[in-house]
């Protein structure tokens, strides 16, 4: 174990620590197959990463930095099994390659949005404003919402200098390099103590040092720039406000405790599963109706998102929320009421005046959603005259939009709101989705809706806020079926079949079924990035339907890009209903008929031998 400068008592930043007798070594290696990053970094079984050094990340980062080695890089992870071993390995590789400053959070754990905040804000001597950050990149060790453990997943993701996930060009170059790798450089050295005080420095080579940084500082600054913490503290301390936050034992847990308990003064009982664990307590840390089952139950909900009528809603928390393994996803619920991620985005957009980050700048300059997300956002954006972008799945596409001036008729990029059906919501305060940000956004909406509601009077609930929204804009019934662990060949066969049988066919070709549901057309989504002009194709197959009522409906098929073995087919279902007398139905029920029609059309059971999805959310 490397020790910091002898005689150091902690408490202040060290000027310099002793170098050890570590030497740079070059080790021969050969390529590992299949190291192409997916929707969000590269996720593989943990055992694959026992060769972490064998990954051409730093060479790629240098190439994308104009051939110059990076000066400052952040390395942090979501705390899953192998987190700290990987940090030690990566620190050695970075030092051996000449990165001067390696910033690692004390104890190694940070949520993904917190890493983005460090990249964007942290100056050489600590905190800084947005845009003043000096790190040129961050290495985030996470497989997000995938389970963790020796037999489960580990992942590595690279974020670029604005704090955003690496773009297509970077990930493609990285992949090509993994096919050619012959050697890597590392240090022959002991590990460092990640639990040492913040500010501790380890001089790994004469020109490279590790500094242990405060995990919270920059991220808290970012959140405080978005929300009125004093106002929220006042609202949440009302005796009739109660909340329940499920950290799923992920990295977001410690940030939730810091914000909800330490900053806003909520009781510990507002938290559940808020201690980060290497195997997430054996759970699947994905905040959806299936995997956040205890929270779902404690919010008076059934697994299909409908209210459990046997529970008295007045005894339930006013707000329920969960974050995923790396704290970037969120689930939002009210008492006996589940808010779909697509609706959540639309609601935040319509209520931007409740959020100081937007309200103080006169509203939103732009919004964006991923293609498979529902069009609920588009309807609000249109009504409010806000430019709305539809991108492929993956946060990197939002990052580009947010950081550009051109796409907004020359206006500055901010303030910007974006999100995905996959429980991701965020804004331009960082360049990642942000689970805790979404929770504070909803708290702000609730707080504003309850201005003037005196103690003893009933609080305006999440249910009321959302149903009023539907009455105004119509409801987009939405749900998703996942077929997990399908053989890759069958999954591809389903996609090929849809492509060859429906895409480009004339709308008159198809007949309505008994229920009057008719396929009217199909297309394959591709995207031309308005900022850098890059084209991304094959981003999902869209089947457009017309219902007996004449209302439109849509079913999208897409293969997941975040699994580590086999394939996951996702089927996204959506239909629009203007009539508020028909809004009070659970989404999976409202979409069941459409789902059956689509599954039959694409021959799902015949091709995959699956007669039911693994997850409905
Ligand atoms: C990650 C990414 C998201 C993306 C999601 C979808 O969470 O950060 O941006 O929407 O994966 O993953 P999928 O499994 O559908 O490719
Ligand atoms: Zn995540």
Coordinates of C-alpha atoms and ligand atoms in Angstrom, one line a residue, residues 38-41 43 112 143-146 157 165 286 324 326 328-329 370 372-373 392-398 419-424 432-433 480 482 558-563 568 570 572, ligand 1:
X38 CA -23.0 -0.3 -26.5
X39 CA -25.6 2.3 -25.7
X40 CA -23.7 3.4 -22.7
X41 CA -20.1 2.2 -22.3
X43 CA -20.7 -3.9 -20.1
X112 CA -22.6 9.0 -12.8
X143 CA -22.8 -1.3 -15.6
X144 CA -25.6 1.0 -14.5
X145 CA -28.8 -0.9 -13.7
X146 CA -27.3 -4.4 -14.5
X157 CA -17.6 4.1 -19.7
X165 CA -20.7 10.2 -22.6
X286 CA -33.1 -1.0 -12.1
X324 CA -30.5 2.8 -10.2
X326 CA -25.2 4.4 -10.7
X328 CA -28.7 8.3 -13.1
X329 CA -32.1 6.7 -13.6
X370 CA -35.4 9.4 -27.3
X372 CA -39.0 5.2 -28.3
X373 CA -40.2 7.5 -25.5
X392 CA -31.8 7.7 -30.9
X393 CA -31.6 5.9 -27.5
X394 CA -28.5 7.0 -25.5
X395 CA -27.7 10.1 -23.5
X396 CA -24.7 11.0 -25.7
X397 CA -27.1 12.4 -28.3
X398 CA -28.6 14.8 -25.8
X419 CA -35.3 12.3 -21.0
X420 CA -36.0 8.8 -22.1
X421 CA -38.6 6.2 -21.5
X422 CA -36.0 4.0 -19.8
X423 CA -36.3 6.1 -16.6
X424 CA -33.8 8.7 -17.5
X432 CA -25.8 12.8 -17.9
X433 CA -29.2 11.9 -16.8
X480 CA -42.8 -1.5 -22.5
X482 CA -38.9 -6.7 -22.5
X558 CA -35.5 -2.3 -30.7
X559 CA -32.7 -4.5 -29.5
X560 CA -31.2 -3.3 -26.2
X561 CA -27.6 -2.1 -26.4
X562 CA -26.8 -2.5 -22.7
X563 CA -26.9 -6.2 -22.1
X568 CA -33.0 -8.3 -25.2
X570 CA -37.8 -4.3 -26.3
X572 CA -42.5 -0.1 -26.8
Ligands
LIG1 C1 -28.5 3.4 -20.6 C2 -28.2 4.7 -21.2 C3 -29.5 5.4 -21.7 C4 -30.3 4.4 -22.5 C5 -30.5 3.1 -21.9 C6 -31.2 2.2 -22.8 O1 -29.2 3.7 -19.4 O2 -27.5 5.6 -20.4 O3 -29.2 6.6 -22.3 O4 -31.5 4.9 -22.8 O5 -29.3 2.6 -21.4 O6 -30.6 1.0 -22.9 P1 -31.0 -0.2 -23.8 O7 -30.8 -1.4 -23.0 O8 -32.5 0.0 -24.2 O9 -30.1 0.0 -25.0

